[in-house]
Short mmCIF file of C-alpha atoms in Angstrom, two decimals:
data_model
loop_
_atom_site.label_atom_id
_atom_site.label_comp_id
_atom_site.label_asym_id
_atom_site.label_seq_id
_atom_site.Cartn_x
_atom_site.Cartn_y
_atom_site.Cartn_z
CA MET Y 1 -3.99 11.28 -41.47
CA PHE Y 2 -3.71 9.73 -38.00
CA TRP Y 3 -0.51 11.56 -37.12
CA GLN Y 4 -1.87 14.83 -38.51
CA LEU Y 5 -4.81 14.52 -36.11
CA VAL Y 6 -2.38 13.82 -33.23
CA LYS Y 7 -0.22 16.77 -34.13
CA GLY Y 8 -3.19 19.11 -34.47
CA ALA Y 9 -4.60 18.03 -31.15
CA LEU Y 10 -1.25 18.49 -29.35
CA LEU Y 11 -0.89 21.99 -30.82
CA ARG Y 12 -4.46 23.11 -30.16
CA GLN Y 13 -4.61 21.62 -26.64
CA ARG Y 14 -0.93 22.29 -25.82
CA ASN Y 15 -1.66 23.90 -22.45
CA ARG Y 16 -3.63 20.88 -21.32
CA PHE Y 17 -0.97 18.45 -22.53
CA ILE Y 18 1.80 20.50 -20.89
CA LEU Y 19 -0.05 20.07 -17.59
CA ILE Y 20 -0.26 16.34 -18.23
CA ALA Y 21 3.46 16.26 -18.92
CA LEU Y 22 4.22 18.23 -15.73
CA THR Y 23 1.98 15.96 -13.64
CA VAL Y 24 3.73 12.85 -14.97
CA ALA Y 25 7.16 14.54 -14.48
CA LEU Y 26 6.40 15.23 -10.81
CA GLY Y 27 5.29 11.67 -10.18
CA VAL Y 28 8.19 10.12 -12.09
CA SER Y 29 10.79 12.36 -10.48
CA LEU Y 30 9.72 11.39 -6.98
CA ALA Y 31 9.43 7.74 -7.97
CA SER Y 32 12.87 7.58 -9.65
CA ALA Y 33 14.47 9.39 -6.71
CA MET Y 34 12.90 7.03 -4.16
CA LEU Y 35 13.77 3.89 -6.16
CA ASN Y 36 17.38 4.99 -6.56
CA VAL Y 37 17.52 5.57 -2.80
CA VAL Y 38 15.87 2.22 -2.13
CA PHE Y 39 18.54 0.37 -4.17
CA ASP Y 40 21.34 2.22 -2.43
CA VAL Y 41 19.90 2.74 1.06
CA GLY Y 42 21.08 -0.69 2.31
CA ASP Y 43 24.75 0.27 2.24
CA LYS Y 44 23.96 3.78 3.40
CA VAL Y 45 21.98 2.69 6.46
CA ASN Y 46 24.49 -0.05 7.31
CA GLN Y 47 27.35 2.38 7.01
CA GLU Y 48 25.54 4.79 9.40
CA LEU Y 49 24.88 1.97 11.88
CA LYS Y 50 28.50 0.89 11.84
CA ALA Y 51 29.28 4.07 13.70
CA TYR Y 52 27.41 2.62 16.71
CA GLY Y 53 29.66 -0.30 17.55
CA ALA Y 54 30.66 -3.81 16.67
CA ASN Y 55 28.17 -6.35 15.34
CA ILE Y 56 30.59 -9.33 15.55
CA THR Y 57 32.66 -10.44 18.55
CA VAL Y 58 35.53 -12.85 18.10
CA VAL Y 59 36.77 -14.84 21.15
CA PRO Y 60 38.84 -17.99 21.67
CA LYS Y 61 36.84 -21.12 20.84
CA ASN Y 62 37.13 -22.65 24.36
CA ALA Y 63 35.91 -19.47 25.98
CA ALA Y 64 32.85 -19.43 23.74
CA LEU Y 65 32.22 -23.12 24.53
CA LEU Y 66 32.36 -22.56 28.28
CA LYS Y 67 29.87 -19.67 27.98
CA ASP Y 68 27.48 -21.62 25.78
CA VAL Y 69 27.56 -24.83 27.83
CA TYR Y 70 27.97 -23.57 31.38
CA GLY Y 71 26.95 -19.92 31.11
CA LEU Y 72 30.30 -18.87 32.48
CA SER Y 73 31.99 -15.59 31.70
CA GLY Y 74 35.12 -16.06 29.65
CA ASN Y 75 37.02 -13.41 31.57
CA GLU Y 76 36.65 -15.46 34.77
CA THR Y 77 37.48 -18.92 33.42
CA HIS Y 78 39.42 -19.16 30.24
CA LYS Y 79 43.16 -19.03 29.83
CA ASP Y 80 43.15 -19.17 26.03
CA TYR Y 81 43.99 -16.13 23.95
CA LEU Y 82 43.91 -15.11 20.34
CA ASN Y 83 47.10 -14.01 18.55
CA GLU Y 84 47.47 -10.36 17.72
CA SER Y 85 49.57 -11.31 14.67
CA GLU Y 86 46.47 -12.80 13.01
CA LEU Y 87 44.38 -9.62 13.05
CA GLY Y 88 45.42 -8.76 9.49
CA LYS Y 89 43.68 -11.90 8.29
CA LEU Y 90 40.32 -10.28 8.93
CA LYS Y 91 40.96 -8.26 5.78
CA THR Y 92 41.58 -11.34 3.67
CA ILE Y 93 38.16 -12.96 3.81
CA PHE Y 94 35.76 -12.99 0.86
CA TRP Y 95 33.86 -9.98 2.34
CA THR Y 96 37.03 -8.02 3.13
CA ASN Y 97 35.58 -4.71 1.93
CA ASN Y 98 32.65 -5.13 4.35
CA ILE Y 99 34.95 -5.19 7.34
CA VAL Y 100 35.02 -1.46 8.07
CA ALA Y 101 36.74 -1.47 11.45
CA PHE Y 102 37.91 -3.73 14.27
CA ALA Y 103 39.68 -3.43 17.61
CA PRO Y 104 41.49 -6.07 19.71
CA LEU Y 105 40.87 -6.14 23.43
CA LEU Y 106 42.89 -7.42 26.38
CA GLU Y 107 41.29 -6.98 29.78
CA GLY Y 108 43.03 -7.03 33.17
CA ASN Y 109 43.88 -4.84 36.14
CA LEU Y 110 46.39 -2.12 36.86
CA THR Y 111 47.83 -1.72 40.36
CA LEU Y 112 48.09 2.00 41.05
CA ALA Y 113 50.66 3.71 43.25
CA ASP Y 114 48.23 3.81 46.19
CA GLY Y 115 47.97 0.00 46.06
CA SER Y 116 44.45 -0.10 44.59
CA GLN Y 117 43.62 -2.18 41.57
CA VAL Y 118 41.47 -0.75 38.77
CA PRO Y 119 40.03 -2.47 35.68
CA ALA Y 120 42.06 -1.80 32.59
CA ILE Y 121 41.44 -2.53 28.89
CA GLY Y 122 44.24 -2.69 26.33
CA THR Y 123 43.15 -1.85 22.80
CA TRP Y 124 43.93 0.09 19.63
CA PHE Y 125 42.74 3.67 19.55
CA GLU Y 126 43.87 4.62 16.02
CA HIS Y 127 46.19 2.00 14.61
CA THR Y 128 47.66 1.74 11.11
CA MET Y 129 48.01 -1.85 9.95
CA ASN Y 130 50.03 -3.21 7.04
CA LEU Y 131 47.77 -5.90 5.61
CA PRO Y 132 48.93 -9.17 3.98
CA THR Y 133 47.65 -7.70 0.71
CA GLY Y 134 50.25 -4.92 0.91
CA GLU Y 135 47.67 -2.23 1.68
CA SER Y 136 47.44 -0.15 4.84
CA PHE Y 137 44.32 0.09 6.98
CA ILE Y 138 43.50 2.46 9.81
CA THR Y 139 41.33 0.99 12.52
CA GLY Y 140 40.65 1.03 16.24
CA GLU Y 141 38.22 2.31 18.82
CA LYS Y 142 38.17 5.80 17.28
CA GLU Y 143 36.75 4.29 14.10
CA MET Y 144 34.09 2.29 15.95
CA LYS Y 145 32.89 4.22 18.98
CA SER Y 146 31.55 7.45 17.58
CA TRP Y 147 29.16 7.80 20.55
CA TRP Y 148 32.00 8.00 23.06
CA GLN Y 149 32.22 11.44 24.63
CA ILE Y 150 35.88 12.40 25.07
CA ASP Y 151 36.86 15.22 27.36
CA GLY Y 152 40.32 15.81 25.93
CA ASN Y 153 41.85 13.76 23.11
CA TYR Y 154 42.35 10.16 22.09
CA PRO Y 155 45.73 8.68 23.15
CA ILE Y 156 48.53 8.78 20.59
CA GLU Y 157 49.85 5.27 20.02
CA GLY Y 158 53.25 4.59 21.59
CA GLN Y 159 53.15 7.70 23.84
CA ASN Y 160 52.01 5.95 27.08
CA GLU Y 161 48.74 7.89 26.99
CA VAL Y 162 45.42 6.60 28.30
CA LEU Y 163 41.75 7.32 28.54
CA VAL Y 164 40.15 7.17 31.99
CA GLY Y 165 36.50 6.31 32.40
CA LYS Y 166 34.38 9.15 33.67
CA LYS Y 167 33.18 7.33 36.84
CA LEU Y 168 36.67 6.10 37.68
CA ALA Y 169 38.09 9.58 37.10
CA GLN Y 170 35.59 11.03 39.51
CA SER Y 171 36.26 8.48 42.25
CA LYS Y 172 40.07 8.88 41.94
CA ASN Y 173 39.90 12.68 41.25
CA ILE Y 174 41.78 12.24 37.96
CA LYS Y 175 41.77 15.01 35.36
CA VAL Y 176 42.97 15.45 31.83
CA GLY Y 177 46.72 16.00 31.77
CA ASP Y 178 47.34 14.10 35.08
CA THR Y 179 49.81 11.29 35.35
CA VAL Y 180 48.61 7.92 36.59
CA LYS Y 181 51.36 5.97 38.36
CA TYR Y 182 51.12 2.20 38.31
CA ASN Y 183 53.41 -0.71 39.08
CA GLY Y 184 54.93 -0.59 35.59
CA GLY Y 185 55.54 3.11 35.21
CA ASN Y 186 53.60 6.27 34.44
CA LEU Y 187 50.67 6.90 32.09
CA LYS Y 188 49.50 10.36 30.95
CA VAL Y 189 45.77 10.95 30.90
CA SER Y 190 44.98 12.38 27.42
CA GLY Y 191 41.18 12.27 27.95
CA ILE Y 192 38.20 11.29 30.08
CA VAL Y 193 35.81 8.94 28.31
CA SER Y 194 32.07 8.45 28.82
CA GLY Y 195 30.38 5.76 26.80
CA GLY Y 196 27.82 4.13 29.10
CA GLY Y 197 29.66 0.79 29.26
CA ASP Y 198 32.52 -0.89 31.09
CA GLU Y 199 34.84 1.86 29.84
CA ASP Y 200 33.31 4.33 32.30
CA ASN Y 201 34.92 2.41 35.19
CA SER Y 202 38.19 1.49 33.48
CA ILE Y 203 41.47 2.74 32.21
CA LEU Y 204 41.90 2.30 28.50
CA THR Y 205 45.51 1.86 27.43
CA ASP Y 206 47.48 0.87 24.37
CA LEU Y 207 47.25 -2.87 23.75
CA SER Y 208 51.03 -3.19 24.20
CA VAL Y 209 50.86 -1.72 27.69
CA MET Y 210 48.39 -4.36 28.87
CA GLN Y 211 50.35 -7.10 27.15
CA THR Y 212 53.42 -6.03 29.13
CA VAL Y 213 51.54 -5.71 32.43
CA MET Y 214 49.96 -9.16 32.05
CA ASN Y 215 53.12 -10.71 30.53
CA LEU Y 216 51.16 -11.79 27.49
CA PRO Y 217 53.17 -10.52 24.48
CA GLY Y 218 51.21 -10.76 21.24
CA LYS Y 219 48.04 -12.03 22.93
CA ILE Y 220 44.48 -10.65 23.05
CA ASP Y 221 41.23 -11.67 24.72
CA SER Y 222 38.81 -10.81 21.91
CA ILE Y 223 38.20 -8.75 18.81
CA ASP Y 224 35.30 -6.38 18.20
CA VAL Y 225 34.46 -6.27 14.49
CA SER Y 226 32.24 -3.80 12.69
CA ALA Y 227 30.99 -5.11 9.35
CA ILE Y 228 28.53 -3.97 6.72
CA THR Y 229 25.96 -6.75 6.49
CA THR Y 230 22.82 -7.75 4.59
CA PRO Y 231 19.61 -8.18 6.63
CA GLU Y 232 19.12 -11.81 7.58
CA ASN Y 233 16.40 -13.99 6.08
CA ASP Y 234 15.31 -17.62 6.63
CA LEU Y 235 18.38 -18.95 4.82
CA ALA Y 236 20.75 -16.89 7.00
CA ARG Y 237 19.01 -17.96 10.18
CA LYS Y 238 19.15 -21.64 9.11
CA ALA Y 239 22.90 -21.27 8.40
CA ALA Y 240 23.50 -19.53 11.69
CA ALA Y 241 21.96 -22.48 13.51
CA ASN Y 242 24.10 -25.07 11.66
CA PRO Y 243 25.83 -24.39 8.31
CA ASP Y 244 26.26 -28.19 7.82
CA LEU Y 245 22.50 -28.53 7.30
CA LEU Y 246 22.59 -26.42 4.13
CA SER Y 247 22.45 -27.94 0.69
CA GLN Y 248 25.35 -27.18 -1.69
CA GLN Y 249 23.28 -24.55 -3.51
CA GLU Y 250 22.09 -22.99 -0.28
CA ARG Y 251 25.60 -22.93 1.12
CA GLU Y 252 26.97 -21.13 -2.00
CA ILE Y 253 24.23 -18.48 -1.80
CA TRP Y 254 24.73 -17.95 1.92
CA TYR Y 255 28.53 -17.87 1.75
CA CYS Y 256 28.48 -15.37 -1.12
CA THR Y 257 25.99 -13.00 0.57
CA ALA Y 258 27.09 -10.53 3.22
CA TYR Y 259 24.96 -12.01 5.99
CA VAL Y 260 26.41 -11.37 9.44
CA SER Y 261 26.51 -15.14 10.03
CA ALA Y 262 28.43 -15.69 6.75
CA ILE Y 263 31.01 -13.04 7.65
CA ALA Y 264 31.37 -14.52 11.15
CA TYR Y 265 31.85 -17.94 9.64
CA GLN Y 266 34.57 -16.68 7.29
CA ILE Y 267 36.33 -14.97 10.20
CA GLU Y 268 36.46 -18.31 12.01
CA GLU Y 269 38.09 -19.81 8.94
CA VAL Y 270 41.04 -17.40 8.98
CA ILE Y 271 41.56 -16.80 12.73
CA ASP Y 272 42.94 -19.88 14.46
CA ASN Y 273 41.06 -21.32 17.40
CA SER Y 274 38.42 -18.60 17.22
CA SER Y 275 34.65 -18.37 17.59
CA ALA Y 276 32.99 -15.40 15.90
CA ARG Y 277 29.56 -14.55 17.17
CA PRO Y 278 27.17 -11.95 15.77
CA VAL Y 279 25.83 -9.43 18.26
CA ARG Y 280 22.25 -10.46 17.58
CA GLN Y 281 20.54 -7.35 18.91
CA ILE Y 282 22.58 -5.15 16.59
CA ALA Y 283 22.34 -7.44 13.58
CA GLU Y 284 18.56 -7.86 13.86
CA SER Y 285 18.03 -4.13 14.51
CA GLU Y 286 19.95 -3.31 11.34
CA GLY Y 287 17.68 -5.56 9.31
CA LYS Y 288 14.48 -4.17 10.82
CA ILE Y 289 15.56 -0.54 10.36
CA LEU Y 290 16.55 -1.22 6.76
CA ASP Y 291 13.31 -3.05 5.94
CA LYS Y 292 11.20 -0.24 7.39
CA THR Y 293 13.24 2.41 5.59
CA GLN Y 294 12.80 0.65 2.28
CA LEU Y 295 9.08 0.09 2.92
CA LEU Y 296 8.70 3.86 3.62
CA MET Y 297 10.49 4.72 0.34
CA LEU Y 298 8.25 2.29 -1.64
CA LEU Y 299 5.13 3.73 0.02
CA ILE Y 300 6.17 7.25 -0.96
CA THR Y 301 6.77 5.99 -4.53
CA PHE Y 302 3.32 4.41 -4.69
CA LEU Y 303 1.56 7.47 -3.33
CA SER Y 304 3.38 9.78 -5.71
CA LEU Y 305 2.44 7.65 -8.70
CA LEU Y 306 -1.17 7.37 -7.48
CA SER Y 307 -1.37 11.17 -7.19
CA ALA Y 308 0.06 11.50 -10.71
CA ALA Y 309 -2.48 9.01 -12.10
CA LEU Y 310 -5.35 10.91 -10.49
CA GLY Y 311 -4.01 14.17 -11.87
CA VAL Y 312 -3.70 12.72 -15.37
CA SER Y 313 -7.20 11.32 -15.06
CA ASN Y 314 -8.71 14.68 -14.25
CA LEU Y 315 -6.82 16.45 -17.05
CA VAL Y 316 -7.66 13.85 -19.70
CA SER Y 317 -11.29 13.77 -18.69
CA ALA Y 318 -11.48 17.59 -19.01
CA ASN Y 319 -9.79 17.32 -22.38
CA ILE Y 320 -12.34 14.76 -23.59
CA MET Y 321 -15.25 16.93 -22.47
CA GLU Y 322 -13.83 19.97 -24.30
CA ARG Y 323 -13.36 17.96 -27.48
CA SER Y 324 -16.60 15.97 -27.35
CA GLN Y 325 -17.97 17.48 -30.57
CA GLU Y 326 -14.67 16.86 -32.44
CA LEU Y 327 -14.53 13.25 -31.29
CA GLY Y 328 -18.25 12.82 -32.00
CA LEU Y 329 -17.67 14.05 -35.56
CA LEU Y 330 -14.86 11.54 -35.98
CA LYS Y 331 -17.26 8.77 -35.00
CA ALA Y 332 -19.97 10.15 -37.22
CA ILE Y 333 -17.78 10.01 -40.31
CA GLY Y 334 -16.76 6.38 -39.69
CA ALA Y 335 -14.11 6.19 -36.98
CA ASN Y 336 -14.74 3.28 -34.65
CA ASP Y 337 -14.23 3.31 -30.87
CA PHE Y 338 -10.80 1.67 -31.12
CA SER Y 339 -9.48 4.29 -33.52
CA VAL Y 340 -10.68 7.18 -31.34
CA ILE Y 341 -9.30 5.63 -28.15
CA LEU Y 342 -5.96 4.95 -29.90
CA LEU Y 343 -5.86 8.63 -30.98
CA ILE Y 344 -6.43 9.87 -27.43
CA LEU Y 345 -3.99 7.37 -25.86
CA THR Y 346 -1.31 8.36 -28.40
CA GLU Y 347 -1.68 12.01 -27.49
CA ILE Y 348 -1.54 11.18 -23.75
CA PHE Y 349 1.46 8.89 -24.11
CA ILE Y 350 3.46 11.39 -26.16
CA SER Y 351 2.97 14.12 -23.56
CA GLY Y 352 3.45 11.64 -20.73
CA CYS Y 353 6.74 10.29 -22.15
CA ILE Y 354 8.09 13.79 -22.56
CA GLY Y 355 7.17 14.51 -18.96
CA GLY Y 356 8.62 11.15 -17.88
CA ILE Y 357 12.02 11.88 -19.44
CA PHE Y 358 12.30 15.25 -17.68
CA GLY Y 359 10.98 13.70 -14.49
CA TYR Y 360 13.56 10.91 -14.53
CA PHE Y 361 16.49 13.28 -14.75
CA ALA Y 362 14.94 15.56 -12.17
CA GLY Y 363 14.60 12.45 -9.94
CA LEU Y 364 18.32 11.73 -10.28
CA GLY Y 365 19.03 15.19 -8.99
CA LEU Y 366 16.53 14.80 -6.17
CA ALA Y 367 18.13 11.47 -5.17
CA GLN Y 368 21.51 13.23 -4.80
CA VAL Y 369 19.95 15.92 -2.67
CA ILE Y 370 18.40 13.24 -0.41
CA GLY Y 371 21.73 11.39 -0.24
CA MET Y 372 23.74 14.47 0.69
CA THR Y 373 21.14 15.70 3.19
CA VAL Y 374 20.47 12.43 4.95
CA PHE Y 375 23.65 10.37 4.48
CA GLU Y 376 26.18 13.07 3.55
CA SER Y 377 27.15 11.10 0.46
CA GLY Y 378 25.85 10.68 -3.09
CA ILE Y 379 23.34 8.08 -4.26
CA THR Y 380 24.38 5.59 -6.90
CA ASN Y 381 22.26 5.89 -10.06
CA ASN Y 382 21.05 2.35 -10.60
CA LEU Y 383 20.29 1.54 -14.23
CA ILE Y 384 17.62 -0.99 -13.29
CA VAL Y 385 15.51 1.97 -12.16
CA ILE Y 386 15.05 3.07 -15.83
CA PRO Y 387 12.88 0.06 -17.04
CA VAL Y 388 11.01 0.03 -13.68
CA VAL Y 389 10.17 3.73 -13.99
CA CYS Y 390 9.11 3.21 -17.61
CA VAL Y 391 6.69 0.43 -16.65
CA LEU Y 392 5.35 2.45 -13.73
CA MET Y 393 4.85 5.49 -15.98
CA LEU Y 394 2.93 3.46 -18.55
CA LEU Y 395 0.71 2.07 -15.75
CA VAL Y 396 0.07 5.60 -14.51
CA LEU Y 397 -0.93 6.81 -17.96
CA LEU Y 398 -3.16 3.80 -18.54
CA PHE Y 399 -4.81 4.12 -15.14
CA GLY Y 400 -5.24 7.85 -15.66
CA SER Y 401 -6.84 7.23 -19.06
CA LEU Y 402 -9.49 4.73 -17.92
CA PRO Y 403 -12.15 7.35 -17.10
CA ALA Y 404 -11.58 8.99 -20.47
CA ILE Y 405 -11.90 5.64 -22.28
CA ARG Y 406 -15.21 5.03 -20.55
CA MET Y 407 -16.41 8.47 -21.64
CA LEU Y 408 -15.37 7.78 -25.23
CA LEU Y 409 -17.13 4.42 -25.30
CA SER Y 410 -20.37 6.04 -24.05
CA LEU Y 411 -20.07 9.08 -26.37
CA GLN Y 412 -22.93 9.22 -28.87
CA PRO Y 413 -22.21 11.28 -32.03
CA ALA Y 414 -25.84 12.39 -32.55
CA GLU Y 415 -26.09 13.78 -28.97
CA VAL Y 416 -22.86 15.70 -28.88
CA LEU Y 417 -23.26 17.11 -32.43
CA HIS Y 418 -26.65 18.48 -31.41
CA GLY Y 419 -25.15 20.09 -28.32
CA ARG Y 420 -26.61 17.61 -25.79
#
């Protein structure tokens, strides 16, 4: 009898219940899309931010000590260098897949044909490495400095080509295609670079050129590393201050989480005589941007579900008012409040679940649209979203049904059957 009443109500009031299903579908679709984005946005945002430079700098340990203790610039004081041969070890740490790019640096001066000395930086522009794992990896400044404006082209490795900083090029009247003569030979200018940093006043050469000029074969000053990291919390900040103060459990959690301090620590473990320091401004900015992005997504989810609940509330209340005589008759012939409320909730939940199923799959499509539009890549469909959306949908339906339940509890059979 109960299910016959439910079936009859759904058929007679189908237009009203279709509207309830559509309202729920809209709310659930936006909620499922936002939640899928929230669970995947960390990697997406970090990947986008990696295009804006290194967030870890690796220098010789003594140079870092001099800077920390005496505030001295390593370039002016230290004579220690890192070994170029150890760069491949960066891709052997626990978080190897989070190391997206790196570039070695060797800074010095070039003596030009006119006798003047200009700052020069030896680096990799687009270098293919054969890793200890047997894989190949393409890295260099081209992978890390997307904001650089290049008038011309990046140098081709091994072709004695260079980039000249925009300010230096203007002062020396150097143009793309010119040949720069220095005390070791000739260098062809493949491009003029403008980046807003030291590169604007320097000549950027292949690392091997600077190693030859400075008579430092296989040596480098520092390494810029770009890594995908997890926003830091209290544990990460405690570990950054002194990892030895962590308990065994804390250390395991920290070491196995992609905090920038954990990745820097692991780099120090594999690169001899090195000190890896996070670029704090970048690392902290990444965390703040990610937190605010996720908060915005959750706020949109909450507002969409609140709107759906209010829509359901209005539709259900209108449905109760239309059926007041029918429901009053059920009470008059012996149905108690619980039975009538259960009948109404069953009808609402059936239509709501149908709308929720369609809304979830529509949300998956919307998440992909957001991913392709904002991040130019798809969003991973996280299975944990399914139970979360189900719980949220049930809460929406319950919240939306509360006014109707209050109306049912106050409904008097004698009044409604007499048309009052």
